[in-house]
Amino acid sequence: MLALVSLGAGLLLNKGMAAMEKYTFPAGDEKHEGACLTWLHAKTYGKAYQKSIEQIWVQMAKSLYTYEKVHIMVYDEQEEARVRRLLENCEL
């Protein structure tokens, strides 16, 4: 399962979360609910750089998705729609 979550104003927006809870990031070999992947966006390094390495993020998502749930964090809702289309085109 892939779950995309938009980041807005520096806050993680989880639409299904009613109240803040305490979260920890377990070690990779510990039991965990899924993997978090923060998608690279063009606002920091520009579109050319993003385009040059974006397939690496696609491959990471594909590899992780084979074994566990993947939570992908994106910059905003516009980027969420773009990344969703990209992943659907890659059959994820």
PDB file of N, CA and C in Angstrom:
ATOM      1  N   MET A   1       0.835  -1.177   0.000  1.00  0.00           N
ATOM      2  CA  MET A   1       0.000   0.000   0.000  1.00  0.00           C
ATOM      3  C   MET A   1       0.879   1.239   0.000  1.00  0.00           C
ATOM      4  N   LEU A   2       0.583   2.188  -0.889  1.00  0.00           N
ATOM      5  CA  LEU A   2       1.262   3.467  -0.889  1.00  0.00           C
ATOM      6  C   LEU A   2       0.321   4.520  -0.329  1.00  0.00           C
ATOM      7  N   ALA A   3       0.799   5.353   0.574  1.00  0.00           N
ATOM      8  CA  ALA A   3       0.002   6.434   1.138  1.00  0.00           C
ATOM      9  C   ALA A   3       0.769   7.728   0.959  1.00  0.00           C
ATOM     10  N   LEU A   4       0.187   8.678   0.236  1.00  0.00           N
ATOM     11  CA  LEU A   4       0.826   9.964   0.052  1.00  0.00           C
ATOM     12  C   LEU A   4       0.247  10.967   1.032  1.00  0.00           C
ATOM     13  N   VAL A   5       1.122  11.716   1.676  1.00  0.00           N
ATOM     14  CA  VAL A   5       0.720  12.732   2.636  1.00  0.00           C
ATOM     15  C   VAL A   5       1.398  14.031   2.237  1.00  0.00           C
ATOM     16  N   SER A   6       0.618  15.106   2.120  1.00  0.00           N
ATOM     17  CA  SER A   6       1.176  16.407   1.767  1.00  0.00           C
ATOM     18  C   SER A   6       1.760  17.090   2.994  1.00  0.00           C
ATOM     19  N   LEU A   7       2.848  17.805   2.785  1.00  0.00           N
ATOM     20  CA  LEU A   7       3.417  18.642   3.836  1.00  0.00           C
ATOM     21  C   LEU A   7       2.995  20.069   3.543  1.00  0.00           C
ATOM     22  N   GLY A   8       2.425  20.728   4.503  1.00  0.00           N
ATOM     23  CA  GLY A   8       2.004  22.111   4.319  1.00  0.00           C
ATOM     24  C   GLY A   8       2.505  22.948   5.477  1.00  0.00           C
ATOM     25  N   ALA A   9       3.137  24.038   5.175  1.00  0.00           N
ATOM     26  CA  ALA A   9       3.669  24.948   6.199  1.00  0.00           C
ATOM     27  C   ALA A   9       4.546  24.221   7.206  1.00  0.00           C
ATOM     28  N   GLY A  10       5.267  23.212   6.729  1.00  0.00           N
ATOM     29  CA  GLY A  10       6.197  22.499   7.580  1.00  0.00           C
ATOM     30  C   GLY A  10       5.559  21.486   8.512  1.00  0.00           C
ATOM     31  N   LEU A  11       4.257  21.247   8.396  1.00  0.00           N
ATOM     32  CA  LEU A  11       3.579  20.312   9.280  1.00  0.00           C
ATOM     33  C   LEU A  11       3.146  19.082   8.504  1.00  0.00           C
ATOM     34  N   LEU A  12       3.236  17.941   9.133  1.00  0.00           N
ATOM     35  CA  LEU A  12       2.743  16.712   8.539  1.00  0.00           C
ATOM     36  C   LEU A  12       1.235  16.700   8.694  1.00  0.00           C
ATOM     37  N   LEU A  13       0.540  16.645   7.568  1.00  0.00           N
ATOM     38  CA  LEU A  13      -0.919  16.653   7.602  1.00  0.00           C
ATOM     39  C   LEU A  13      -1.429  15.247   7.357  1.00  0.00           C
ATOM     40  N   ASN A  14      -1.859  14.595   8.384  1.00  0.00           N
ATOM     41  CA  ASN A  14      -2.445  13.271   8.255  1.00  0.00           C
ATOM     42  C   ASN A  14      -3.935  13.455   8.451  1.00  0.00           C
ATOM     43  N   LYS A  15      -4.681  13.425   7.353  1.00  0.00           N
ATOM     44  CA  LYS A  15      -6.098  13.755   7.390  1.00  0.00           C
ATOM     45  C   LYS A  15      -6.903  12.834   8.297  1.00  0.00           C
ATOM     46  N   GLY A  16      -6.417  11.638   8.577  1.00  0.00           N
ATOM     47  CA  GLY A  16      -7.159  10.713   9.406  1.00  0.00           C
ATOM     48  C   GLY A  16      -6.818  10.801  10.887  1.00  0.00           C
ATOM     49  N   MET A  17      -5.903  11.683  11.263  1.00  0.00           N
ATOM     50  CA  MET A  17      -5.449  11.740  12.649  1.00  0.00           C
ATOM     51  C   MET A  17      -6.186  12.854  13.388  1.00  0.00           C
ATOM     52  N   ALA A  18      -6.968  12.492  14.385  1.00  0.00           N
ATOM     53  CA  ALA A  18      -7.771  13.478  15.106  1.00  0.00           C
ATOM     54  C   ALA A  18      -6.931  14.272  16.104  1.00  0.00           C
ATOM     55  N   ALA A  19      -5.976  13.650  16.722  1.00  0.00           N
ATOM     56  CA  ALA A  19      -5.156  14.324  17.729  1.00  0.00           C
ATOM     57  C   ALA A  19      -3.705  13.883  17.579  1.00  0.00           C
ATOM     58  N   MET A  20      -2.807  14.746  18.004  1.00  0.00           N
ATOM     59  CA  MET A  20      -1.391  14.393  17.937  1.00  0.00           C
ATOM     60  C   MET A  20      -1.118  13.232  18.888  1.00  0.00           C
ATOM     61  N   GLU A  21      -0.305  12.316  18.429  1.00  0.00           N
ATOM     62  CA  GLU A  21       0.099  11.184  19.233  1.00  0.00           C
ATOM     63  C   GLU A  21       1.616  11.147  19.253  1.00  0.00           C
ATOM     64  N   LYS A  22       2.173  10.387  20.164  1.00  0.00           N
ATOM     65  CA  LYS A  22       3.618  10.246  20.236  1.00  0.00           C
ATOM     66  C   LYS A  22       4.066   9.211  19.214  1.00  0.00           C
ATOM     67  N   TYR A  23       5.001   9.591  18.374  1.00  0.00           N
ATOM     68  CA  TYR A  23       5.521   8.691  17.350  1.00  0.00           C
ATOM     69  C   TYR A  23       7.017   8.505  17.545  1.00  0.00           C
ATOM     70  N   THR A  24       7.480   7.322  17.226  1.00  0.00           N
ATOM     71  CA  THR A  24       8.907   7.044  17.226  1.00  0.00           C
ATOM     72  C   THR A  24       9.252   6.360  15.915  1.00  0.00           C
ATOM     73  N   PHE A  25      10.508   6.418  15.535  1.00  0.00           N
ATOM     74  CA  PHE A  25      10.979   5.741  14.339  1.00  0.00           C
ATOM     75  C   PHE A  25      11.848   4.567  14.783  1.00  0.00           C
ATOM     76  N   PRO A  26      11.303   3.355  14.657  1.00  0.00           N
ATOM     77  CA  PRO A  26      12.071   2.184  15.083  1.00  0.00           C
ATOM     78  C   PRO A  26      13.217   1.896  14.116  1.00  0.00           C
ATOM     79  N   ALA A  27      14.168   1.122  14.592  1.00  0.00           N
ATOM     80  CA  ALA A  27      15.259   0.673  13.716  1.00  0.00           C
ATOM     81  C   ALA A  27      14.670  -0.192  12.606  1.00  0.00           C
ATOM     82  N   GLY A  28      15.358  -0.277  11.500  1.00  0.00           N
ATOM     83  CA  GLY A  28      14.865  -1.001  10.340  1.00  0.00           C
ATOM     84  C   GLY A  28      14.544  -2.462  10.584  1.00  0.00           C
ATOM     85  N   ASP A  29      15.239  -3.069  11.540  1.00  0.00           N
ATOM     86  CA  ASP A  29      14.988  -4.482  11.813  1.00  0.00           C
ATOM     87  C   ASP A  29      13.952  -4.696  12.923  1.00  0.00           C
ATOM     88  N   GLU A  30      13.427  -3.612  13.489  1.00  0.00           N
ATOM     89  CA  GLU A  30      12.384  -3.726  14.503  1.00  0.00           C
ATOM     90  C   GLU A  30      11.008  -3.748  13.831  1.00  0.00           C
ATOM     91  N   LYS A  31      10.020  -4.283  14.538  1.00  0.00           N
ATOM     92  CA  LYS A  31       8.658  -4.297  14.022  1.00  0.00           C
ATOM     93  C   LYS A  31       8.195  -2.854  13.815  1.00  0.00           C
ATOM     94  N   HIS A  32       7.608  -2.598  12.644  1.00  0.00           N
ATOM     95  CA  HIS A  32       7.112  -1.264  12.347  1.00  0.00           C
ATOM     96  C   HIS A  32       5.932  -1.341  11.388  1.00  0.00           C
ATOM     97  N   GLU A  33       5.172  -0.268  11.324  1.00  0.00           N
ATOM     98  CA  GLU A  33       3.944  -0.224  10.545  1.00  0.00           C
ATOM     99  C   GLU A  33       4.221  -0.046   9.057  1.00  0.00           C
ATOM    100  N   GLY A  34       5.280   0.657   8.711  1.00  0.00           N
ATOM    101  CA  GLY A  34       5.607   0.906   7.314  1.00  0.00           C
ATOM    102  C   GLY A  34       6.852   1.772   7.207  1.00  0.00           C
ATOM    103  N   ALA A  35       7.238   2.057   5.977  1.00  0.00           N
ATOM    104  CA  ALA A  35       8.411   2.895   5.720  1.00  0.00           C
ATOM    105  C   ALA A  35       7.969   4.294   5.319  1.00  0.00           C
ATOM    106  N   CYS A  36       8.729   5.296   5.737  1.00  0.00           N
ATOM    107  CA  CYS A  36       8.461   6.691   5.356  1.00  0.00           C
ATOM    108  C   CYS A  36       9.485   7.110   4.307  1.00  0.00           C
ATOM    109  N   LEU A  37       8.999   7.709   3.248  1.00  0.00           N
ATOM    110  CA  LEU A  37       9.857   8.196   2.182  1.00  0.00           C
ATOM    111  C   LEU A  37       9.470   9.641   1.889  1.00  0.00           C
ATOM    112  N   THR A  38      10.391  10.562   2.081  1.00  0.00           N
ATOM    113  CA  THR A  38      10.130  11.969   1.789  1.00  0.00           C
ATOM    114  C   THR A  38      10.547  12.238   0.355  1.00  0.00           C
ATOM    115  N   TRP A  39       9.577  12.615  -0.473  1.00  0.00           N
ATOM    116  CA  TRP A  39       9.814  12.799  -1.899  1.00  0.00           C
ATOM    117  C   TRP A  39      10.561  14.100  -2.144  1.00  0.00           C
ATOM    118  N   LEU A  40      11.608  14.023  -2.932  1.00  0.00           N
ATOM    119  CA  LEU A  40      12.381  15.200  -3.298  1.00  0.00           C
ATOM    120  C   LEU A  40      11.506  16.164  -4.094  1.00  0.00           C
ATOM    121  N   HIS A  41      11.575  17.457  -3.806  1.00  0.00           N
ATOM    122  CA  HIS A  41      10.776  18.428  -4.557  1.00  0.00           C
ATOM    123  C   HIS A  41      11.680  19.468  -5.212  1.00  0.00           C
ATOM    124  N   ALA A  42      11.141  20.149  -6.189  1.00  0.00           N
ATOM    125  CA  ALA A  42      11.914  21.098  -6.992  1.00  0.00           C
ATOM    126  C   ALA A  42      12.148  22.427  -6.296  1.00  0.00           C
ATOM    127  N   LYS A  43      11.466  22.694  -5.216  1.00  0.00           N
ATOM    128  CA  LYS A  43      11.587  24.000  -4.544  1.00  0.00           C
ATOM    129  C   LYS A  43      12.981  24.213  -3.949  1.00  0.00           C
ATOM    130  N   THR A  44      13.680  23.142  -3.616  1.00  0.00           N
ATOM    131  CA  THR A  44      14.998  23.278  -3.007  1.00  0.00           C
ATOM    132  C   THR A  44      16.113  23.339  -4.045  1.00  0.00           C
ATOM    133  N   TYR A  45      16.147  22.369  -4.968  1.00  0.00           N
ATOM    134  CA  TYR A  45      17.263  22.277  -5.900  1.00  0.00           C
ATOM    135  C   TYR A  45      16.888  22.530  -7.356  1.00  0.00           C
ATOM    136  N   GLY A  46      15.634  22.779  -7.629  1.00  0.00           N
ATOM    137  CA  GLY A  46      15.203  23.064  -8.991  1.00  0.00           C
ATOM    138  C   GLY A  46      14.671  21.833  -9.720  1.00  0.00           C
ATOM    139  N   LYS A  47      13.946  22.099 -10.791  1.00  0.00           N
ATOM    140  CA  LYS A  47      13.299  21.025 -11.546  1.00  0.00           C
ATOM    141  C   LYS A  47      14.291  20.127 -12.280  1.00  0.00           C
ATOM    142  N   ALA A  48      15.376  20.693 -12.787  1.00  0.00           N
ATOM    143  CA  ALA A  48      16.346  19.875 -13.526  1.00  0.00           C
ATOM    144  C   ALA A  48      16.956  18.814 -12.612  1.00  0.00           C
ATOM    145  N   TYR A  49      17.334  19.204 -11.407  1.00  0.00           N
ATOM    146  CA  TYR A  49      17.909  18.249 -10.468  1.00  0.00           C
ATOM    147  C   TYR A  49      16.869  17.213 -10.058  1.00  0.00           C
ATOM    148  N   GLN A  50      15.666  17.680  -9.759  1.00  0.00           N
ATOM    149  CA  GLN A  50      14.591  16.769  -9.386  1.00  0.00           C
ATOM    150  C   GLN A  50      14.372  15.729 -10.485  1.00  0.00           C
ATOM    151  N   LYS A  51      14.299  16.182 -11.718  1.00  0.00           N
ATOM    152  CA  LYS A  51      14.069  15.272 -12.836  1.00  0.00           C
ATOM    153  C   LYS A  51      15.231  14.290 -13.004  1.00  0.00           C
ATOM    154  N   SER A  52      16.442  14.747 -12.738  1.00  0.00           N
ATOM    155  CA  SER A  52      17.613  13.893 -12.949  1.00  0.00           C
ATOM    156  C   SER A  52      17.693  12.727 -11.966  1.00  0.00           C
ATOM    157  N   ILE A  53      17.081  12.875 -10.780  1.00  0.00           N
ATOM    158  CA  ILE A  53      17.188  11.790  -9.791  1.00  0.00           C
ATOM    159  C   ILE A  53      15.842  11.211  -9.360  1.00  0.00           C
ATOM    160  N   GLU A  54      14.760  11.700  -9.917  1.00  0.00           N
ATOM    161  CA  GLU A  54      13.442  11.256  -9.455  1.00  0.00           C
ATOM    162  C   GLU A  54      13.215   9.755  -9.643  1.00  0.00           C
ATOM    163  N   GLN A  55      13.789   9.166 -10.674  1.00  0.00           N
ATOM    164  CA  GLN A  55      13.605   7.735 -10.879  1.00  0.00           C
ATOM    165  C   GLN A  55      14.229   6.914  -9.750  1.00  0.00           C
ATOM    166  N   ILE A  56      15.187   7.487  -9.050  1.00  0.00           N
ATOM    167  CA  ILE A  56      15.744   6.813  -7.874  1.00  0.00           C
ATOM    168  C   ILE A  56      14.660   6.689  -6.802  1.00  0.00           C
ATOM    169  N   TRP A  57      13.880   7.751  -6.595  1.00  0.00           N
ATOM    170  CA  TRP A  57      12.794   7.721  -5.617  1.00  0.00           C
ATOM    171  C   TRP A  57      11.727   6.708  -6.047  1.00  0.00           C
ATOM    172  N   VAL A  58      11.449   6.642  -7.349  1.00  0.00           N
ATOM    173  CA  VAL A  58      10.490   5.661  -7.864  1.00  0.00           C
ATOM    174  C   VAL A  58      10.987   4.252  -7.555  1.00  0.00           C
ATOM    175  N   GLN A  59      12.263   3.992  -7.801  1.00  0.00           N
ATOM    176  CA  GLN A  59      12.820   2.668  -7.536  1.00  0.00           C
ATOM    177  C   GLN A  59      12.804   2.338  -6.043  1.00  0.00           C
ATOM    178  N   MET A  60      13.085   3.337  -5.196  1.00  0.00           N
ATOM    179  CA  MET A  60      13.010   3.101  -3.752  1.00  0.00           C
ATOM    180  C   MET A  60      11.588   2.728  -3.350  1.00  0.00           C
ATOM    181  N   ALA A  61      10.608   3.471  -3.870  1.00  0.00           N
ATOM    182  CA  ALA A  61       9.210   3.177  -3.540  1.00  0.00           C
ATOM    183  C   ALA A  61       8.834   1.774  -4.006  1.00  0.00           C
ATOM    184  N   LYS A  62       9.250   1.412  -5.212  1.00  0.00           N
ATOM    185  CA  LYS A  62       8.953   0.072  -5.732  1.00  0.00           C
ATOM    186  C   LYS A  62       9.587  -1.003  -4.858  1.00  0.00           C
ATOM    187  N   SER A  63      10.828  -0.817  -4.489  1.00  0.00           N
ATOM    188  CA  SER A  63      11.531  -1.813  -3.677  1.00  0.00           C
ATOM    189  C   SER A  63      10.894  -1.968  -2.304  1.00  0.00           C
ATOM    190  N   LEU A  64      10.584  -0.859  -1.666  1.00  0.00           N
ATOM    191  CA  LEU A  64       9.963  -0.913  -0.349  1.00  0.00           C
ATOM    192  C   LEU A  64       8.569  -1.515  -0.420  1.00  0.00           C
ATOM    193  N   TYR A  65       7.813  -1.123  -1.444  1.00  0.00           N
ATOM    194  CA  TYR A  65       6.426  -1.553  -1.613  1.00  0.00           C
ATOM    195  C   TYR A  65       6.312  -3.069  -1.742  1.00  0.00           C
ATOM    196  N   THR A  66       7.352  -3.690  -2.225  1.00  0.00           N
ATOM    197  CA  THR A  66       7.365  -5.149  -2.363  1.00  0.00           C
ATOM    198  C   THR A  66       7.211  -5.831  -1.009  1.00  0.00           C
ATOM    199  N   TYR A  67       7.697  -5.185   0.061  1.00  0.00           N
ATOM    200  CA  TYR A  67       7.767  -5.830   1.370  1.00  0.00           C
ATOM    201  C   TYR A  67       6.924  -5.180   2.465  1.00  0.00           C
ATOM    202  N   GLU A  68       6.552  -3.908   2.276  1.00  0.00           N
ATOM    203  CA  GLU A  68       5.841  -3.235   3.360  1.00  0.00           C
ATOM    204  C   GLU A  68       5.066  -2.023   2.856  1.00  0.00           C
ATOM    205  N   LYS A  69       4.242  -1.485   3.736  1.00  0.00           N
ATOM    206  CA  LYS A  69       3.499  -0.269   3.430  1.00  0.00           C
ATOM    207  C   LYS A  69       4.483   0.894   3.308  1.00  0.00           C
ATOM    208  N   VAL A  70       4.235   1.794   2.357  1.00  0.00           N
ATOM    209  CA  VAL A  70       5.123   2.934   2.144  1.00  0.00           C
ATOM    210  C   VAL A  70       4.317   4.222   2.314  1.00  0.00           C
ATOM    211  N   HIS A  71       4.773   5.086   3.205  1.00  0.00           N
ATOM    212  CA  HIS A  71       4.168   6.400   3.411  1.00  0.00           C
ATOM    213  C   HIS A  71       5.072   7.412   2.703  1.00  0.00           C
ATOM    214  N   ILE A  72       4.546   8.082   1.700  1.00  0.00           N
ATOM    215  CA  ILE A  72       5.336   9.050   0.948  1.00  0.00           C
ATOM    216  C   ILE A  72       4.884  10.449   1.349  1.00  0.00           C
ATOM    217  N   MET A  73       5.827  11.242   1.818  1.00  0.00           N
ATOM    218  CA  MET A  73       5.540  12.615   2.192  1.00  0.00           C
ATOM    219  C   MET A  73       5.979  13.528   1.046  1.00  0.00           C
ATOM    220  N   VAL A  74       5.067  14.410   0.635  1.00  0.00           N
ATOM    221  CA  VAL A  74       5.334  15.319  -0.473  1.00  0.00           C
ATOM    222  C   VAL A  74       5.160  16.755  -0.008  1.00  0.00           C
ATOM    223  N   TYR A  75       5.641  17.703  -0.814  1.00  0.00           N
ATOM    224  CA  TYR A  75       5.691  19.115  -0.424  1.00  0.00           C
ATOM    225  C   TYR A  75       4.311  19.735  -0.212  1.00  0.00           C
ATOM    226  N   ASP A  76       3.395  19.520  -1.146  1.00  0.00           N
ATOM    227  CA  ASP A  76       2.062  20.112  -1.050  1.00  0.00           C
ATOM    228  C   ASP A  76       1.076  19.293  -1.884  1.00  0.00           C
ATOM    229  N   GLU A  77      -0.163  19.732  -1.937  1.00  0.00           N
ATOM    230  CA  GLU A  77      -1.189  18.972  -2.654  1.00  0.00           C
ATOM    231  C   GLU A  77      -0.928  18.913  -4.158  1.00  0.00           C
ATOM    232  N   GLN A  78      -0.380  19.961  -4.729  1.00  0.00           N
ATOM    233  CA  GLN A  78      -0.046  19.953  -6.158  1.00  0.00           C
ATOM    234  C   GLN A  78       1.024  18.901  -6.439  1.00  0.00           C
ATOM    235  N   GLU A  79       2.025  18.844  -5.583  1.00  0.00           N
ATOM    236  CA  GLU A  79       3.083  17.849  -5.734  1.00  0.00           C
ATOM    237  C   GLU A  79       2.537  16.445  -5.468  1.00  0.00           C
ATOM    238  N   GLU A  80       1.600  16.335  -4.551  1.00  0.00           N
ATOM    239  CA  GLU A  80       0.976  15.043  -4.286  1.00  0.00           C
ATOM    240  C   GLU A  80       0.310  14.494  -5.546  1.00  0.00           C
ATOM    241  N   ALA A  81      -0.433  15.346  -6.247  1.00  0.00           N
ATOM    242  CA  ALA A  81      -1.110  14.920  -7.479  1.00  0.00           C
ATOM    243  C   ALA A  81      -0.088  14.512  -8.538  1.00  0.00           C
ATOM    244  N   ARG A  82       1.001  15.273  -8.656  1.00  0.00           N
ATOM    245  CA  ARG A  82       2.026  14.968  -9.650  1.00  0.00           C
ATOM    246  C   ARG A  82       2.720  13.640  -9.340  1.00  0.00           C
ATOM    247  N   VAL A  83       3.087  13.433  -8.083  1.00  0.00           N
ATOM    248  CA  VAL A  83       3.771  12.201  -7.688  1.00  0.00           C
ATOM    249  C   VAL A  83       2.821  11.014  -7.832  1.00  0.00           C
ATOM    250  N   ARG A  84       1.569  11.209  -7.485  1.00  0.00           N
ATOM    251  CA  ARG A  84       0.583  10.130  -7.637  1.00  0.00           C
ATOM    252  C   ARG A  84       0.487   9.688  -9.098  1.00  0.00           C
ATOM    253  N   ARG A  85       0.424  10.658 -10.028  1.00  0.00           N
ATOM    254  CA  ARG A  85       0.382  10.338 -11.458  1.00  0.00           C
ATOM    255  C   ARG A  85       1.655   9.603 -11.888  1.00  0.00           C
ATOM    256  N   LEU A  86       2.797  10.079 -11.418  1.00  0.00           N
ATOM    257  CA  LEU A  86       4.077   9.457 -11.747  1.00  0.00           C
ATOM    258  C   LEU A  86       4.103   7.996 -11.308  1.00  0.00           C
ATOM    259  N   LEU A  87       3.686   7.740 -10.084  1.00  0.00           N
ATOM    260  CA  LEU A  87       3.697   6.383  -9.556  1.00  0.00           C
ATOM    261  C   LEU A  87       2.676   5.491 -10.252  1.00  0.00           C
ATOM    262  N   GLU A  88       1.524   6.055 -10.564  1.00  0.00           N
ATOM    263  CA  GLU A  88       0.518   5.262 -11.315  1.00  0.00           C
ATOM    264  C   GLU A  88       1.032   4.891 -12.686  1.00  0.00           C
ATOM    265  N   ASN A  89       1.754   5.794 -13.338  1.00  0.00           N
ATOM    266  CA  ASN A  89       2.345   5.504 -14.643  1.00  0.00           C
ATOM    267  C   ASN A  89       3.413   4.413 -14.551  1.00  0.00           C
ATOM    268  N   CYS A  90       3.996   4.271 -13.376  1.00  0.00           N
ATOM    269  CA  CYS A  90       4.992   3.224 -13.138  1.00  0.00           C
ATOM    270  C   CYS A  90       4.347   1.976 -12.543  1.00  0.00           C
ATOM    271  N   GLU A  91       3.028   1.928 -12.566  1.00  0.00           N
ATOM    272  CA  GLU A  91       2.241   0.793 -12.087  1.00  0.00           C
ATOM    273  C   GLU A  91       2.422   0.516 -10.601  1.00  0.00           C
ATOM    274  N   LEU A  92       2.500   1.569  -9.836  1.00  0.00           N
ATOM    275  CA  LEU A  92       2.549   1.435  -8.370  1.00  0.00           C
ATOM    276  C   LEU A  92       1.248   1.917  -7.783  1.00  0.00           C
TER     277      LEU A  92
END
